[in-house]
PDB file of C-alpha atoms in Angstrom:
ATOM      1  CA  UNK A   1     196.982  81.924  22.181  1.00  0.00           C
ATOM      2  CA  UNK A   2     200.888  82.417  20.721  1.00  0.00           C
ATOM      3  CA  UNK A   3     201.061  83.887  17.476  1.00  0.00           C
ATOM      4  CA  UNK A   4     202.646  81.006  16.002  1.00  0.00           C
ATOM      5  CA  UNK A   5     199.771  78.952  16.730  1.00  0.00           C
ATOM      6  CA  UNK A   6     197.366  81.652  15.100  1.00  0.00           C
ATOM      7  CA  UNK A   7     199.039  81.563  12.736  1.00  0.00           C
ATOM      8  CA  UNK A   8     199.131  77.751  12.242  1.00  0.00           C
ATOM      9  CA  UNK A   9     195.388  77.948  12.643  1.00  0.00           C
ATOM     10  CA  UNK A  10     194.674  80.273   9.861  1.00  0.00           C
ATOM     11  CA  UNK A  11     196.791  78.469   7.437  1.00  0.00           C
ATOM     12  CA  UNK A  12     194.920  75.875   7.903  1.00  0.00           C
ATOM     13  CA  UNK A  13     191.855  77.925   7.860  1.00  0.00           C
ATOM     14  CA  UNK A  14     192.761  79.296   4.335  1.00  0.00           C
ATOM     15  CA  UNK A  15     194.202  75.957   2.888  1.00  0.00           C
ATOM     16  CA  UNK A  16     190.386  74.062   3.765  1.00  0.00           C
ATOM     17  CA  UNK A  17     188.780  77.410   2.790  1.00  0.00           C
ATOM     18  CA  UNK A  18     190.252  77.472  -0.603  1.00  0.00           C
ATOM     19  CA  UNK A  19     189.623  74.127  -1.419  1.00  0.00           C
ATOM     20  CA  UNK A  20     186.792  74.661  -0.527  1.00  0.00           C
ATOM     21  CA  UNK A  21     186.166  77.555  -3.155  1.00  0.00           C
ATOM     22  CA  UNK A  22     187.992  75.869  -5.877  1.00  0.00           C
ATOM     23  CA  UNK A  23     185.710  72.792  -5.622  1.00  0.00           C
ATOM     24  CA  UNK A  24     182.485  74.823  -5.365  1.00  0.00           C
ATOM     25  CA  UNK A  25     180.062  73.902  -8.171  1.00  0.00           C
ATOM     26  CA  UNK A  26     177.717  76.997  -7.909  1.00  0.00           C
ATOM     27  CA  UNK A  27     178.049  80.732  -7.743  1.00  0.00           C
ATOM     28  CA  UNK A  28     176.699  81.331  -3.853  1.00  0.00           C
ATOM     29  CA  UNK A  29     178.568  78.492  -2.605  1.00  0.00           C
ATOM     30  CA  UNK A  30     181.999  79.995  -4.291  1.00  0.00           C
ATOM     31  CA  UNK A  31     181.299  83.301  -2.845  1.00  0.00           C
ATOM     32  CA  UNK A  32     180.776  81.956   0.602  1.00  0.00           C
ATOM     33  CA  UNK A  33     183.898  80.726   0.393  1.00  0.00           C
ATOM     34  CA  UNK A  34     185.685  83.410  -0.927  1.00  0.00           C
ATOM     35  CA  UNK A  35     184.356  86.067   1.154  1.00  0.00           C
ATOM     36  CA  UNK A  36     185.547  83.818   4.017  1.00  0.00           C
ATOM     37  CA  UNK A  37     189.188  84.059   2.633  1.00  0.00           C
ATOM     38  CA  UNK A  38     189.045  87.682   2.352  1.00  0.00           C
ATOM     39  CA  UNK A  39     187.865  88.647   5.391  1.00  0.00           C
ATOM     40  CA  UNK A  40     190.400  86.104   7.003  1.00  0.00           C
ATOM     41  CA  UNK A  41     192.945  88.269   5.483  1.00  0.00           C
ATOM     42  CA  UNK A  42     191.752  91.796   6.392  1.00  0.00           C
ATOM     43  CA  UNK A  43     191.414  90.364   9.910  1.00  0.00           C
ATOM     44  CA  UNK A  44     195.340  88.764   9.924  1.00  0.00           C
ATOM     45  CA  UNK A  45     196.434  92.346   8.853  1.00  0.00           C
ATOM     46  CA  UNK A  46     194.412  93.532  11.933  1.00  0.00           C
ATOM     47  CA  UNK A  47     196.094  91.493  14.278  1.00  0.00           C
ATOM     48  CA  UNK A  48     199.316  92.355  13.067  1.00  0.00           C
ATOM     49  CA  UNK A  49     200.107  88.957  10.918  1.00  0.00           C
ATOM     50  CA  UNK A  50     201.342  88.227   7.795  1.00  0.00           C
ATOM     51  CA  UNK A  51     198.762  86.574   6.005  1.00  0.00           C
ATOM     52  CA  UNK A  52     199.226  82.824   4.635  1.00  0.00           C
ATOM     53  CA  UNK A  53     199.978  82.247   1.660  1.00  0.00           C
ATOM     54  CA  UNK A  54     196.488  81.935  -0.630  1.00  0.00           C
ATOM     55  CA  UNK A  55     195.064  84.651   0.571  1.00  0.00           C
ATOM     56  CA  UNK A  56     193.895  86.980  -1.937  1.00  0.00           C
ATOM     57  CA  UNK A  57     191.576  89.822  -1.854  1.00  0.00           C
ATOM     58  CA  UNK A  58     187.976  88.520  -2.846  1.00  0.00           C
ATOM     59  CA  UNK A  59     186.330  90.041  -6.742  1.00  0.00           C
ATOM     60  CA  UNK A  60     182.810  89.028  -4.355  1.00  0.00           C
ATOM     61  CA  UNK A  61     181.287  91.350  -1.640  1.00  0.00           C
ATOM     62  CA  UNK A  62     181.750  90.558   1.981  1.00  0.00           C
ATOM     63  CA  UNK A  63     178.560  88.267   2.937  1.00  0.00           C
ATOM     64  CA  UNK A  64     175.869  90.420   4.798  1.00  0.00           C
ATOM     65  CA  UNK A  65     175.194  89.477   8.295  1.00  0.00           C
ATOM     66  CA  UNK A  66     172.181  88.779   9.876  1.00  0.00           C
ATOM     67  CA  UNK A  67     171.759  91.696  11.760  1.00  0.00           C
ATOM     68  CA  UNK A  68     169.791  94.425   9.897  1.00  0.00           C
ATOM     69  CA  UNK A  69     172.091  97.349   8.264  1.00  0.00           C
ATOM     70  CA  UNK A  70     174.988  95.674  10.595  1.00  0.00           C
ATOM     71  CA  UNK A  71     177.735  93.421  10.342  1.00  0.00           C
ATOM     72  CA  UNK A  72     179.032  90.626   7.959  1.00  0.00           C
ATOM     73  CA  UNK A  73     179.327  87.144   8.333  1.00  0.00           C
ATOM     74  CA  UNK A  74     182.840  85.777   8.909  1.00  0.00           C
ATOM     75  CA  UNK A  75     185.163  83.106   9.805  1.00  0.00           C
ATOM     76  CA  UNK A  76     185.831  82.300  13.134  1.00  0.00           C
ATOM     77  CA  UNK A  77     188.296  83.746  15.334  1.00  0.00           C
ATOM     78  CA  UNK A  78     190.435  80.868  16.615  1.00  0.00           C
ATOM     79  CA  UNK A  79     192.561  77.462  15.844  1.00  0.00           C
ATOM     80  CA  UNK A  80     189.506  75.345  15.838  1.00  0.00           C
ATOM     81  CA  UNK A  81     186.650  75.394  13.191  1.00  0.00           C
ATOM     82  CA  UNK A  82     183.470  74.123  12.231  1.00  0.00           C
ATOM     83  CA  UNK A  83     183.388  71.350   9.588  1.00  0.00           C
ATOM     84  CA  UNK A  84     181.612  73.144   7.063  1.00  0.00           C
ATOM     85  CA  UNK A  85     181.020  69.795   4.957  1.00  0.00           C
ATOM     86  CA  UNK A  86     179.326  68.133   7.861  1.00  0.00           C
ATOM     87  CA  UNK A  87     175.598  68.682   8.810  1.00  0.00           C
ATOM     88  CA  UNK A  88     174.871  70.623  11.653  1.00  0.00           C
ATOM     89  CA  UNK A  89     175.014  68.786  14.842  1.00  0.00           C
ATOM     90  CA  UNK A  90     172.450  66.895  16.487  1.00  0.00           C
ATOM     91  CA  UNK A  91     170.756  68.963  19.114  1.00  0.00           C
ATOM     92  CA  UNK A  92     172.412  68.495  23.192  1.00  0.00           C
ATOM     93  CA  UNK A  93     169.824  70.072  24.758  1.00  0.00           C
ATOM     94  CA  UNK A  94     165.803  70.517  25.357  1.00  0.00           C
ATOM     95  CA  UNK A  95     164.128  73.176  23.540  1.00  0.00           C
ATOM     96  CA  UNK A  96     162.197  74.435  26.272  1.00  0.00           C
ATOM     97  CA  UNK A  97     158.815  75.841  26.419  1.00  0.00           C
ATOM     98  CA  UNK A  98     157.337  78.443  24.302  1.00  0.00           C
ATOM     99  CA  UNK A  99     155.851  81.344  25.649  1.00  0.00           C
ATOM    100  CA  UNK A 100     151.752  81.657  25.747  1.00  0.00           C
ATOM    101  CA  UNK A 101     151.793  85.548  24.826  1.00  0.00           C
ATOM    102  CA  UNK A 102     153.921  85.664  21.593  1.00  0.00           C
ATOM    103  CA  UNK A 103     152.205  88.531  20.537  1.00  0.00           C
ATOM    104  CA  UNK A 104     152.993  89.489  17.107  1.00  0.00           C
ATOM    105  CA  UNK A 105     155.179  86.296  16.939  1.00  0.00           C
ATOM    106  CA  UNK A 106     151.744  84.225  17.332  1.00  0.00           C
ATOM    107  CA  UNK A 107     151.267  83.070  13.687  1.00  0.00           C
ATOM    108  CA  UNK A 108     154.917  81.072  13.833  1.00  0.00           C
ATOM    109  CA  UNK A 109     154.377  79.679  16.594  1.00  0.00           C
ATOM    110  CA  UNK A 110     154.311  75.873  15.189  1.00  0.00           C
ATOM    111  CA  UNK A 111     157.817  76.840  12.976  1.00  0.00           C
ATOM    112  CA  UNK A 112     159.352  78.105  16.368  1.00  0.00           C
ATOM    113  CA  UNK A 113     158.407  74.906  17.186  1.00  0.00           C
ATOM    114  CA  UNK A 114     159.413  72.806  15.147  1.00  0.00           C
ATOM    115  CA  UNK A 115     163.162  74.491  15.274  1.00  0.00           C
ATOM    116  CA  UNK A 116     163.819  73.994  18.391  1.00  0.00           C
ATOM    117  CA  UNK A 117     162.740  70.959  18.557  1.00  0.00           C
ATOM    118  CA  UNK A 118     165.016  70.153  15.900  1.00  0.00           C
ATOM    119  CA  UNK A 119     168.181  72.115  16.615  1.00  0.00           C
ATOM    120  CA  UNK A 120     167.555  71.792  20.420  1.00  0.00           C
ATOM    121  CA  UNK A 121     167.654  75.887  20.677  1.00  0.00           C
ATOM    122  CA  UNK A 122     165.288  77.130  23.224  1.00  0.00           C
ATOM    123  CA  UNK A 123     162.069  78.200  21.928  1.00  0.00           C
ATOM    124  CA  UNK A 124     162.447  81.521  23.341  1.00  0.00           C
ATOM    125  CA  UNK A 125     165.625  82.148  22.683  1.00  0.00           C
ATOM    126  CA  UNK A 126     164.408  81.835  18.735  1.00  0.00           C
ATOM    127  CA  UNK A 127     161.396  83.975  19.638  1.00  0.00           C
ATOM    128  CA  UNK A 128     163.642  86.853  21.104  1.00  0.00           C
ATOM    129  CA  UNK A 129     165.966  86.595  17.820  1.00  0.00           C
ATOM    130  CA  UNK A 130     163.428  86.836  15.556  1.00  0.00           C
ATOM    131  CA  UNK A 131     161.404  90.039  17.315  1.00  0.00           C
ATOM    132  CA  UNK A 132     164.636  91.863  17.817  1.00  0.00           C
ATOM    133  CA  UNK A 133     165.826  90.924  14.139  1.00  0.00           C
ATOM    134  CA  UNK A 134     162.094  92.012  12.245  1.00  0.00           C
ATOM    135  CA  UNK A 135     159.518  91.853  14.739  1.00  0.00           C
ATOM    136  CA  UNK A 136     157.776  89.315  13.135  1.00  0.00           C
ATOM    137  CA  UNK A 137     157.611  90.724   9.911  1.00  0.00           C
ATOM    138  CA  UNK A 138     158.390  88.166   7.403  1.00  0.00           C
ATOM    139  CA  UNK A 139     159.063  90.115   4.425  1.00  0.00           C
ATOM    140  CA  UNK A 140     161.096  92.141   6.109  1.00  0.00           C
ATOM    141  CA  UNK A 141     164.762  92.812   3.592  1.00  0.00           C
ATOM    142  CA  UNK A 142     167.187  95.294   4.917  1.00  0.00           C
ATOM    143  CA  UNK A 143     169.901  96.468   3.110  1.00  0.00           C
ATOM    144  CA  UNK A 144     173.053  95.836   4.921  1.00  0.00           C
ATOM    145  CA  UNK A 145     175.416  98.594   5.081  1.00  0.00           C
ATOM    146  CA  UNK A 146     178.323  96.579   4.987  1.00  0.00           C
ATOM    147  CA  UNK A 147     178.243  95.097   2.130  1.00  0.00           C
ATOM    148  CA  UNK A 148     175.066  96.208  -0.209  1.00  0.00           C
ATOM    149  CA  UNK A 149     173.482  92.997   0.325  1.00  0.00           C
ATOM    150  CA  UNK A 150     170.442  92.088   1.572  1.00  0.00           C
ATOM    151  CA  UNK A 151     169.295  90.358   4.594  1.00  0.00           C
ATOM    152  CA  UNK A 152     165.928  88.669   4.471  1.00  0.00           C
ATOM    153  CA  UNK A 153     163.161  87.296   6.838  1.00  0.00           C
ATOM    154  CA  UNK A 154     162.211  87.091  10.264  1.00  0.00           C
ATOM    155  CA  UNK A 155     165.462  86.212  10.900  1.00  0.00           C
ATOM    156  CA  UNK A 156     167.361  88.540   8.635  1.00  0.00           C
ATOM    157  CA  UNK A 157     169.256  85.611   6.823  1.00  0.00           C
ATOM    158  CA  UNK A 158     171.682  86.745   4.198  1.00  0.00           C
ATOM    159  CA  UNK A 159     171.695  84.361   0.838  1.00  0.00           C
ATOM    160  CA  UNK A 160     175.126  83.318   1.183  1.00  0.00           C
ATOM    161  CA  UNK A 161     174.740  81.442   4.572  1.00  0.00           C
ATOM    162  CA  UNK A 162     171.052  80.148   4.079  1.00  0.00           C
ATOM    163  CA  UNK A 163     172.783  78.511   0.897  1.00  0.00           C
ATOM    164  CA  UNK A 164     175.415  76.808   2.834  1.00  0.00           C
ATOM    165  CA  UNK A 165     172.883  75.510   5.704  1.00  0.00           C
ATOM    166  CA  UNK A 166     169.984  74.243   3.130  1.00  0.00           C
ATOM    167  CA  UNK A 167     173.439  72.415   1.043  1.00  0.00           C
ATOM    168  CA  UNK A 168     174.200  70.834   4.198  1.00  0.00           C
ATOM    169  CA  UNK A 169     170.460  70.130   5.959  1.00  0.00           C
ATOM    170  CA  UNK A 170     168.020  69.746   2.568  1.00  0.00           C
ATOM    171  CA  UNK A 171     166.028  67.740   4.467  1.00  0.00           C
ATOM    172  CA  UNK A 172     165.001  70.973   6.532  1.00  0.00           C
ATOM    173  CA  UNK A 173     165.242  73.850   4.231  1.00  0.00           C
ATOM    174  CA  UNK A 174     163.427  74.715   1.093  1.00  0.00           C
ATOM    175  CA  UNK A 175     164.272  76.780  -1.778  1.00  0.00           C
ATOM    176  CA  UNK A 176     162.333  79.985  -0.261  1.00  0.00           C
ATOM    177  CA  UNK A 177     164.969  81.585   1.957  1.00  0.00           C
ATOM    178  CA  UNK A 178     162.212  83.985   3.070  1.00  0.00           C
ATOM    179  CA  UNK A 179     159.330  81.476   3.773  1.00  0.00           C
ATOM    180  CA  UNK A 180     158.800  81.680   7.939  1.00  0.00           C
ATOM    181  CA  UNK A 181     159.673  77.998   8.313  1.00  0.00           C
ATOM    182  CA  UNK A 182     162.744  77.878   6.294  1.00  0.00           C
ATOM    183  CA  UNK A 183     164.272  81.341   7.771  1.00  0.00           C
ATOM    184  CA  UNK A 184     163.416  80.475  11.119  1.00  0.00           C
ATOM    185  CA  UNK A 185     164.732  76.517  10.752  1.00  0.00           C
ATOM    186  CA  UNK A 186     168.114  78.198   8.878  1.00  0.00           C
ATOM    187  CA  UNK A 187     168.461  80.799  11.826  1.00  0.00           C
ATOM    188  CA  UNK A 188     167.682  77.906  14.294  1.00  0.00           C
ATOM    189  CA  UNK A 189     170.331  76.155  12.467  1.00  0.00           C
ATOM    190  CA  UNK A 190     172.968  78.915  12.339  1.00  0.00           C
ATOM    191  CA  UNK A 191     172.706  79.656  15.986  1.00  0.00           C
ATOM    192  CA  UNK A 192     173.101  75.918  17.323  1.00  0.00           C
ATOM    193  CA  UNK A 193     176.448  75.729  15.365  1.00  0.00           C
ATOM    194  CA  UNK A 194     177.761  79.003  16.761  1.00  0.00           C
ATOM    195  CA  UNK A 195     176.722  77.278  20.109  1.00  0.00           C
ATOM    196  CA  UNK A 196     178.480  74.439  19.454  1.00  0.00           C
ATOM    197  CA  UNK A 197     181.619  76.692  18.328  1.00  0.00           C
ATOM    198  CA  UNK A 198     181.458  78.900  21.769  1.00  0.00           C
ATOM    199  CA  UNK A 199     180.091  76.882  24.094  1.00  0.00           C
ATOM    200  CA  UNK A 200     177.865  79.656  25.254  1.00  0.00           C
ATOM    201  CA  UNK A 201     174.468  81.089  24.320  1.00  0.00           C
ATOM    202  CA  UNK A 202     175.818  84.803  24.933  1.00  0.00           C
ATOM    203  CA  UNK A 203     178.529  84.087  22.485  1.00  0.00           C
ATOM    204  CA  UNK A 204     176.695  82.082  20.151  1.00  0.00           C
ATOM    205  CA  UNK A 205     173.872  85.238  19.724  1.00  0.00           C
ATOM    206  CA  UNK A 206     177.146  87.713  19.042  1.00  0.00           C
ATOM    207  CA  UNK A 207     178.249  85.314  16.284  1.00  0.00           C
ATOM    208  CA  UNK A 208     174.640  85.814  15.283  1.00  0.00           C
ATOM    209  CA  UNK A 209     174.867  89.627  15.369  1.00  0.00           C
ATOM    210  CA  UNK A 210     178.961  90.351  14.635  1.00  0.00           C
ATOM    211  CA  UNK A 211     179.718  87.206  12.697  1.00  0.00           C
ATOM    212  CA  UNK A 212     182.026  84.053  13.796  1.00  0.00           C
ATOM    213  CA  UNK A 213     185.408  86.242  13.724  1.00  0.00           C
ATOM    214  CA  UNK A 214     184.213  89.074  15.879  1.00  0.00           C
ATOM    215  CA  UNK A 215     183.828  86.726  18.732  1.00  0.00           C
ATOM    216  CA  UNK A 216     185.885  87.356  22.049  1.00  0.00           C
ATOM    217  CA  UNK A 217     185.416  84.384  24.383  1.00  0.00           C
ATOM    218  CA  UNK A 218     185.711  85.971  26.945  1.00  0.00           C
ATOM    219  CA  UNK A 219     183.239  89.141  26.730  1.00  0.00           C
ATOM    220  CA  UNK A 220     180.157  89.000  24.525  1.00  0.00           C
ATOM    221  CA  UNK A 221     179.647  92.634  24.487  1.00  0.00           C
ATOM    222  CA  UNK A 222     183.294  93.090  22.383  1.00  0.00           C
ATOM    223  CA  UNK A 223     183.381  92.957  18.369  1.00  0.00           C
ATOM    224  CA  UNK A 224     186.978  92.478  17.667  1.00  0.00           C
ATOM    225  CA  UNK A 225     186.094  93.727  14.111  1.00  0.00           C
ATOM    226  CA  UNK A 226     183.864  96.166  15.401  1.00  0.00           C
ATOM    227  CA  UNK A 227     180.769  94.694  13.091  1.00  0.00           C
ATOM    228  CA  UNK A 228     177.258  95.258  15.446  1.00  0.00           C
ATOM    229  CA  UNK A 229     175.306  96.402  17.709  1.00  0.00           C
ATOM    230  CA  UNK A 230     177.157  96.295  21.279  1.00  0.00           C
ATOM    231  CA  UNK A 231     173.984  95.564  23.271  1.00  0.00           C
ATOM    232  CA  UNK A 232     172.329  92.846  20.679  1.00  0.00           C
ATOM    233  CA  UNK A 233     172.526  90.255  23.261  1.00  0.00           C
ATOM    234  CA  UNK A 234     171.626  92.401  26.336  1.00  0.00           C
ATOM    235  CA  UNK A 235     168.392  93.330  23.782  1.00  0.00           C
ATOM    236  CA  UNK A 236     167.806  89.326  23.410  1.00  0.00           C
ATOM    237  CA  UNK A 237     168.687  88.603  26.382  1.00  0.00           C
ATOM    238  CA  UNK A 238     165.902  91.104  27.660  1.00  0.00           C
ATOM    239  CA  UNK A 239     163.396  89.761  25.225  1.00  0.00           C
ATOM    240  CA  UNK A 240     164.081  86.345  26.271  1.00  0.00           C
ATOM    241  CA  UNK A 241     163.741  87.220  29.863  1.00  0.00           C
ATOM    242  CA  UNK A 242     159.880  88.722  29.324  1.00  0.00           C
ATOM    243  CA  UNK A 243     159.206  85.719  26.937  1.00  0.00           C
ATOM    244  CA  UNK A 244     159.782  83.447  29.593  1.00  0.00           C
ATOM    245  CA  UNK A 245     157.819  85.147  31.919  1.00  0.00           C
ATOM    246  CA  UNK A 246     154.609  85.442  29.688  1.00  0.00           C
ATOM    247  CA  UNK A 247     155.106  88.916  29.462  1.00  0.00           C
ATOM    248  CA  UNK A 248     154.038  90.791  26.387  1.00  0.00           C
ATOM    249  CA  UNK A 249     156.893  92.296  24.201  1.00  0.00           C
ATOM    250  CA  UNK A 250     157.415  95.971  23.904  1.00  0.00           C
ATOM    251  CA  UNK A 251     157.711  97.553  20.350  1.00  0.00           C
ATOM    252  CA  UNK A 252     161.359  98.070  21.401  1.00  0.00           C
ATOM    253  CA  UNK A 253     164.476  97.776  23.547  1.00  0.00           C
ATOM    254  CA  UNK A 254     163.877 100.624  26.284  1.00  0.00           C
ATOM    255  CA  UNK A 255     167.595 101.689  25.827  1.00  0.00           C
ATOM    256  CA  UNK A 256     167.737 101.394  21.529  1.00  0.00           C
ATOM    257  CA  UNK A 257     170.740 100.264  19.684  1.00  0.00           C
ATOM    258  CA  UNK A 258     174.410 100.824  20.801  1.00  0.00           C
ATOM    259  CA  UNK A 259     176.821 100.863  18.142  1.00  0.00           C
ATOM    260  CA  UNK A 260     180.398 100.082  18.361  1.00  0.00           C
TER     261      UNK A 260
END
C-alpha cells in the first residue's frame, strides 16, 4: 500500500474513532475508543508517519489483550475497518463438529456449542482457543503485562472489548464477562469479526493473540508491533489438529511459548 493511502486510511481511522469517543456515554466504551486512538498513533510513528491530526496520547491504559500476560488489543492495520456500530456479522460458514474427548473442556461443551453455532466458528477451533488461553479454567484472570489490566475467563477476555461486543450483540452476552457462556460467546464473537477482517483463520487467531494492528497479511507468525507469542497459532493450530482427531489434549504445547 502507498503511504499516501495509509495515510488516508488512518485519518479516517482517527476521525470515526474520535467520534466515536466523544459520543461515548460510559466510561469502558470511552476508553475503548481512546486507547484505539493512541495506539493508532504510537503505531503511525512506527511506520515512519506523521500522525493525523486528533491524535493525542490517551490519559487511559492500552486495552489488555486476550492473550495471558501478552499483547494489547488494537486497531487494525490497514485502509479498511470494521464497522464498530454494526453487530457482528451473520455467520458464512458451518460450525463443524465438536470433538467426543474434550477432556477438561467437557463441562462447556453445550456453550462451545452454542457459539459456533451462532458465530459459524468451528467448534474446535473455539475448543483449541480456549485450552491454549486457560485450559478450561474459568476463573482464570491474568494480569497482562502490557498494560496492568486484567484478562478474564476461559477465553482471557479483557473488559474493554467484552464491553464493546455485549453493546453491540445484548441479545448474546450477559453482564458476567467471566460466566463460561458469555466469555466463550464474546471470544466466539471476537474471532468471527477478525475473520471477517482477514479473510483467514490463521490471521484471524493472531488478531486474537497480537491484536487487529499487529496483523501482517501475509505471514501469521509476524507481530508488526511485536505484541505475542510467535507460535500462538502453530499452538492452536496443533490443538485443533488433535481435537479433530479425538485425540486427548496434552497439558501443554510440546515446544512452549515463543516470544517475539
Amino acid at each position: 500500500m502507498k503511504v499516501d493511502s495509509q495515510v488516508s486510511g488512518w485519518e479516517s481511522f482517527v476521525a470515526d474513532r474520535t467520534e466515536r469517543r466523544d459520543a461515548a456515554t460510559d466510561d469502558a466504551t470511552r476508553q475503548h475508543f481512546e486507547a484505539e486512538l493512541e495506539q493508532a498513533r504510537i503505531t503511525l510513528q512506527a511506520m515512519g508517519l506523521e500522525a493525523p491530526q486528533g491524535t493525542t496520547p490517551a490519559e487511559t491504559p492500552q486495552p489488555s489483550a486476550t492473550e495471558a500476560n501478552e499483547p494489547t488489543e488494537q486497531p487494525f492495520n490497514d485502509a479498511q475497518f470494521i464497522d464498530y456500530d454494526a453487530k457482528s456479522p451473520q455467520p458464512t460458514s458451518g460450525s463443524g463438529e465438536l470433538s467426543e474427548n474434550l477432556g477438561n473442556l467437557e463441562p462447556y461443551r453445550e456453550e462451545i456449542l452454542a457459539a459456533a453455532e451462532a458465530t459459524g466458528v468451528p467448534a474446535n477451533l473455539l475448543a483449541a482457543v480456549i485450552w491454549d488461553e486457560s485450559k478450561g479454567i474459568a476463573s482464570a484472570g491474568t494480569i497482562n503485562g502490557e498494560n496492568g489490566l486484567t484478562d478474564a475467563g476461559l477465553m482471557q477476555l479483557n473488559p474493554q472489548t467484552y464491553a464493546d461486543l455485549r453493546s453491540r450483540n445484548p441479545e448474546l452476552l450477559g453482564s458476567d464477562a467471566t460466566d463460561p457462556q458469555n466469555n466463550i460467546m464474546a471470544g466466539a464473537l471476537y474471532l468471527q469479526e477478525q475473520h471477517t477482517q482477514f479473510g483467514d483463520w490463521d490471521l484471524a487467531l493472531r488478531a486474537y493473540n497480537s491484536g487487529p494492528l499487529s496483523v501482517d497479511p501475509s505471514d501469521h507468525t509476524i507481530s508488526t508491533t511485536g505484541f505475542g507469542t510467535q507460535n500462538y497459532v502453530e499452538k492452536v493450530n496443533f490443538y485443533q489438529g488433535l481435537l479433530d482427531q479425538g485425540q486427548a489434549l496434552p497439558d501443554g504445547f510440546p515446544g512452549g511459548n515463543q516470544y517475539y
